[in-house]
Amino acid sequence: MDRRSFLKNSAAASALMTVPLASKVASAGKKSNSLIFASPGTPQSLDSEFDTSLGTFDFISACYDSLIAYDTMPDPKDPDAKREDLKKYPDRPSGHKMYGKLAESWKIAPDMTSVTFNLRKGVKSHWGNELTAEDVKWSWDRKLALGAIGGFFASVIGLSKPEQIQVDGKYTVSFRLDKPAPMLMRLHRNPYNNILDSKKCKEVATGDDPWAKEWLKNNVAGYGPYNLVSIDRGTSAVAKARKDYWGGKAAIDTFIMQEVTSSSQRAQLVKKGSVDVAQFLTPLEVASLKNAPNVAIDSVQSSWMDWLHLNCAEKPFNDKRVRQAMNYAFPKAAAIKSVYQTYGKVLEGVMPDIYPGYVPGTTYNKQNLDKARDLLKDAGYPNGFETYVIYDAGQTFQEPLLVLYRTALEQIGIKLTLKKTPSASYFKEIVAKKHPLTFYRDAPWSPDPGYALNLYYLSSSFVNYSNYNNPEVDKILTAAASEGDAAARFEMLDKCQSIILDDAPVVLISNPDFSLVRNKDLKGYTYRTYNHTVAGDFYWS
Amino acid sequence: MKVLYLYCKDRPLIGFGYFFVFFLVILAIFADLICPWPPQTANPDDYLQAPSWRHLFGTDETGMDIFSRCIYSIRLDLSIAFLGTAVSAIVGTAIGALVGYYEARGRLKTVFSSFTMRALDVIQSFPVFVFAIALVAIFGQGLYSIIAAIAFVNMPIYVRLMRTQALSIRQMRYVEAAYLSGLSDVRLIIKHIVPNSMGPILSHLSVNVGWSVLLAAALSFAGAGVEAPTPEWGSMIAVGFKNIVTGQWWPSTFPGIVLGLTVFSFALIGASVEVLADPVRRRAAIAKY
């Protein structure tokens, strides 16, 4: 970018950042063909290899593209929204309905040990470089070399060495694995696995930083519909639609992510029309905007799960009966009605119910304090016990849920102390895995039972915050990870879910909806299981 | 009591201050009899109910009764404020008396005095609220941490007040006489310096209690106070604050009003104590009776 265009873009960005927020009229974004998101945070880094901060993926998804993506379908609950089609399609290769983004076509081996992608020709990056097979290889080599978040994804599909990614031609690249990899296709649509412009990255790389880690924190080098204009952390991030995008210029010229940390402030801004989209509002705030003029609510079933991790390695939760009692005690229906304002439903199974291969459970759906008392008595706690839970001070929905739970537990003799933890140290406390109970909201981004169950219930998983350890579950998950036959794999994972449900390592609470409040003239919202919004989906009606 | 009655007769606002604090104390004592609902029991069927005969002040997002919680909060907020203020007054008075008495009595003792006063300067150079939050963060969240934080941030005021008084009383003839008669330093401080310096301390106590109520509430509002769902005005305001935007004004308004009136009442009492503790001003104030 030369000095002249930098100044021009900066001036445009400044004008767009200030004018709509000061404006009192609705549809400020529509008039200037911009899209203003009020988000809880701007990206701390633009390199998804290391950063998962709030706002990262909303912005990265605007600037980068993956090889493939799920087809979309109308959302069954929200007529204005679309969502990824996650249904099983046994007649299609790998069982998914997907379309090519940077890849034009692909061929998967029947035993799921390899896939060959034929790339689109003439796709230009933010820096004018043409997409080639070398870019795909370099993007995955980087994951293997850095061993950070991408290292995990590589391990999920059994990718361990650069030689397994082969450049077969200028526009042809293949992944050849040692074992069947059922997750092979699903992972390529994950926003963590977008493709980088290797020519630009190599150009800015240094001897100390051969993978351009430092540069990619503050710059983009990919093939997505938007290009970075500016990023001012804590304030805003701005991107502009590319004219030379392979899929045609995005419908909205400028995407502005404005940091507004308070959810009530975000709600007020979208209500006034000062911003076009407000995300991550509390259910009560969403409900309060139902009848507001000029705004519409998109609320769809999500992959989020709210639950309490029980520390299975320590007393009293090392006893399955106590864990089951804790599940029976939670007032789920009351929580859905009051705290979630019906923007969610009872979490019945041990993974998101929108995913293929989900096994619904009915065991703990309704509060049953008599059953909980009996279980506690059997476990040797007829008079209950004292324990505590840690929760995130920044997530305001957590405290009322725990207050409801505390009242319920009191009735079976359990005294629960609520320990509010500052957001800054909350995650540190979670990963320490030492507290008896921890509140957690999470979602496995790849819609697959094997992926979800491995994350949370495999004894060696970092994300197994419950210290859950069942050798039988470990054995099934390990075997399923390299089972090429889809039907056999799903059968194994069905069994696994039933075992985990009975073991109750977590207190199941809810599947909260993903809710987004937007200007009523803004259309195109599409839900994806990674629970982030893609700017390129939107258009003004 | 008669003096107080006569003083308040012409000053109804001051009378209101005394009445309100007395009323709060009565409510706190008989809270178990007065409150229609348990203060910490969630009732999701009644969440966010507007004020009504069933729930006088309405309910919060978990269905807890705001009226009952406001009343039970008196126990905790006043206990924190009284204990925090008492600890700061006792410790501050003791340090202030020692510093004031020993000041200008020998090189080493002057160093002790200077060191103490400069340390207080450092403490007071921090914004009180930020300092209190930092202390709670260090000691860990809990009731005793809040009391300790309130005591610590208030203490310098009492040290300064007492030091000033001690410096002046130390020069009095009767103190000199007591010293020359062989009274030990400790006995002299306890028998003569402290009792004769208490006027300003007492008048400051009442104002300080009100201020401590506010500080305790502010700590809870900022999330550094008591654990949920303990009834406490500050945490109730914090929990209800977000509901204002969604149209439910009552969860934070009622505890806010009670908190405001309490602080105001203690300030009024403080203003009257300042007059009543001074015999000359007291006589002048009720001269017409």
CSV table of C-alpha atoms in Angstrom, one decimal, chain B residues 123-241:
chain,number,residue,atom,x,y,z
B,123,ILE,CA,-1.2,5.7,51.6
B,124,GLN,CA,-3.3,8.7,51.1
B,125,SER,CA,-1.8,9.5,47.7
B,126,PHE,CA,-3.6,6.6,46.2
B,127,PRO,CA,-7.3,7.1,45.2
B,128,VAL,CA,-9.2,5.5,48.1
B,129,PHE,CA,-11.4,3.3,46.1
B,130,VAL,CA,-8.6,1.9,43.9
B,131,PHE,CA,-6.5,1.3,47.0
B,132,ALA,CA,-9.4,-0.5,48.7
B,133,ILE,CA,-9.9,-2.7,45.6
B,134,ALA,CA,-6.2,-3.5,45.5
B,135,LEU,CA,-6.2,-4.5,49.2
B,136,VAL,CA,-9.2,-6.8,48.7
B,137,ALA,CA,-7.5,-8.3,45.7
B,138,ILE,CA,-4.4,-9.0,47.8
B,139,PHE,CA,-6.2,-10.4,50.9
B,140,GLY,CA,-8.8,-12.2,48.8
B,141,GLN,CA,-12.5,-11.6,48.4
B,142,GLY,CA,-14.5,-11.9,51.7
B,143,LEU,CA,-16.1,-10.1,54.6
B,144,TYR,CA,-12.9,-9.8,56.6
B,145,SER,CA,-10.9,-8.4,53.7
B,146,ILE,CA,-13.5,-5.7,53.1
B,147,ILE,CA,-13.4,-4.7,56.8
B,148,ALA,CA,-9.6,-4.7,56.7
B,149,ALA,CA,-9.6,-2.6,53.5
B,150,ILE,CA,-12.0,-0.1,55.0
B,151,ALA,CA,-10.0,0.1,58.2
B,152,PHE,CA,-6.8,0.6,56.4
B,153,VAL,CA,-7.9,3.3,54.0
B,154,ASN,CA,-9.6,5.2,56.9
B,155,MET,CA,-6.9,4.9,59.4
B,156,PRO,CA,-4.6,7.8,58.2
B,157,ILE,CA,-7.4,10.3,59.0
B,158,TYR,CA,-7.5,9.3,62.6
B,159,VAL,CA,-3.8,9.3,62.9
B,160,ARG,CA,-3.6,12.9,61.7
B,161,LEU,CA,-6.5,14.0,63.8
B,162,MET,CA,-5.1,12.4,66.9
B,163,ARG,CA,-1.6,13.6,66.2
B,164,THR,CA,-2.7,17.2,65.9
B,165,GLN,CA,-4.6,17.0,69.1
B,166,ALA,CA,-1.8,15.2,71.0
B,167,LEU,CA,0.7,17.8,69.8
B,168,SER,CA,-1.4,20.5,71.3
B,169,ILE,CA,-2.4,18.8,74.5
B,170,ARG,CA,1.2,17.6,75.1
B,171,GLN,CA,2.0,21.3,75.8
B,172,MET,CA,-0.8,21.7,78.4
B,173,ARG,CA,0.2,22.5,82.0
B,174,TYR,CA,-1.7,19.5,83.4
B,175,VAL,CA,0.1,17.2,81.1
B,176,GLU,CA,3.5,18.7,82.1
B,177,ALA,CA,2.5,18.3,85.7
B,178,ALA,CA,1.6,14.7,85.3
B,179,TYR,CA,4.8,14.1,83.4
B,180,LEU,CA,6.9,15.7,86.2
B,181,SER,CA,5.0,13.7,88.8
B,182,GLY,CA,6.6,10.6,87.3
B,183,LEU,CA,3.7,9.1,85.3
B,184,SER,CA,4.9,6.7,82.6
B,185,ASP,CA,4.5,7.7,79.0
B,186,VAL,CA,1.9,5.0,78.3
B,187,ARG,CA,-0.2,5.9,81.3
B,188,LEU,CA,0.1,9.6,80.4
B,189,ILE,CA,-1.1,8.9,76.9
B,190,ILE,CA,-4.0,6.7,78.1
B,191,LYS,CA,-5.1,8.9,81.1
B,192,HIS,CA,-4.7,12.4,79.7
B,193,ILE,CA,-3.8,12.7,76.0
B,194,VAL,CA,-6.4,10.4,74.5
B,195,PRO,CA,-9.5,11.3,76.6
B,196,ASN,CA,-8.9,15.0,76.1
B,197,SER,CA,-8.5,14.6,72.3
B,198,MET,CA,-11.6,12.6,71.5
B,199,GLY,CA,-13.9,15.5,70.4
B,200,PRO,CA,-12.8,15.7,66.7
B,201,ILE,CA,-12.4,11.9,66.6
B,202,LEU,CA,-16.0,11.3,67.7
B,203,SER,CA,-17.5,13.8,65.3
B,204,HIS,CA,-15.6,12.3,62.5
B,205,LEU,CA,-16.7,8.7,63.4
B,206,SER,CA,-20.3,9.2,62.3
B,207,VAL,CA,-19.5,10.7,59.0
B,208,ASN,CA,-16.9,8.0,58.5
B,209,VAL,CA,-19.5,5.2,59.2
B,210,GLY,CA,-21.7,6.6,56.4
B,211,TRP,CA,-18.7,6.9,54.1
B,212,SER,CA,-17.7,3.3,55.0
B,213,VAL,CA,-21.1,2.1,54.1
B,214,LEU,CA,-20.6,3.7,50.7
B,215,LEU,CA,-17.2,2.2,50.3
B,216,ALA,CA,-18.4,-1.3,51.2
B,217,ALA,CA,-21.2,-0.9,48.7
B,218,ALA,CA,-18.8,0.4,46.0
B,219,LEU,CA,-16.5,-2.5,46.5
B,220,SER,CA,-19.4,-4.9,46.1
B,221,PHE,CA,-20.6,-3.0,43.1
B,222,ALA,CA,-17.2,-3.4,41.5
B,223,GLY,CA,-17.3,-7.1,42.2
B,224,ALA,CA,-14.7,-7.0,44.9
B,225,GLY,CA,-17.1,-7.3,47.8
B,226,VAL,CA,-19.2,-10.0,49.3
B,227,GLU,CA,-20.0,-13.3,47.5
B,228,ALA,CA,-23.3,-13.7,45.6
B,229,PRO,CA,-26.1,-14.0,46.6
B,230,THR,CA,-25.3,-12.4,50.0
B,231,PRO,CA,-27.7,-9.5,50.5
B,232,GLU,CA,-25.7,-6.3,50.3
B,233,TRP,CA,-26.8,-3.0,48.8
B,234,GLY,CA,-23.8,-2.5,46.5
B,235,SER,CA,-24.0,-5.9,45.0
B,236,MET,CA,-27.7,-5.6,44.6
B,237,ILE,CA,-27.2,-2.3,42.7
B,238,ALA,CA,-24.6,-4.0,40.5
B,239,VAL,CA,-26.8,-7.0,39.8
B,240,GLY,CA,-29.8,-4.8,39.0
B,241,PHE,CA,-27.9,-2.1,37.1
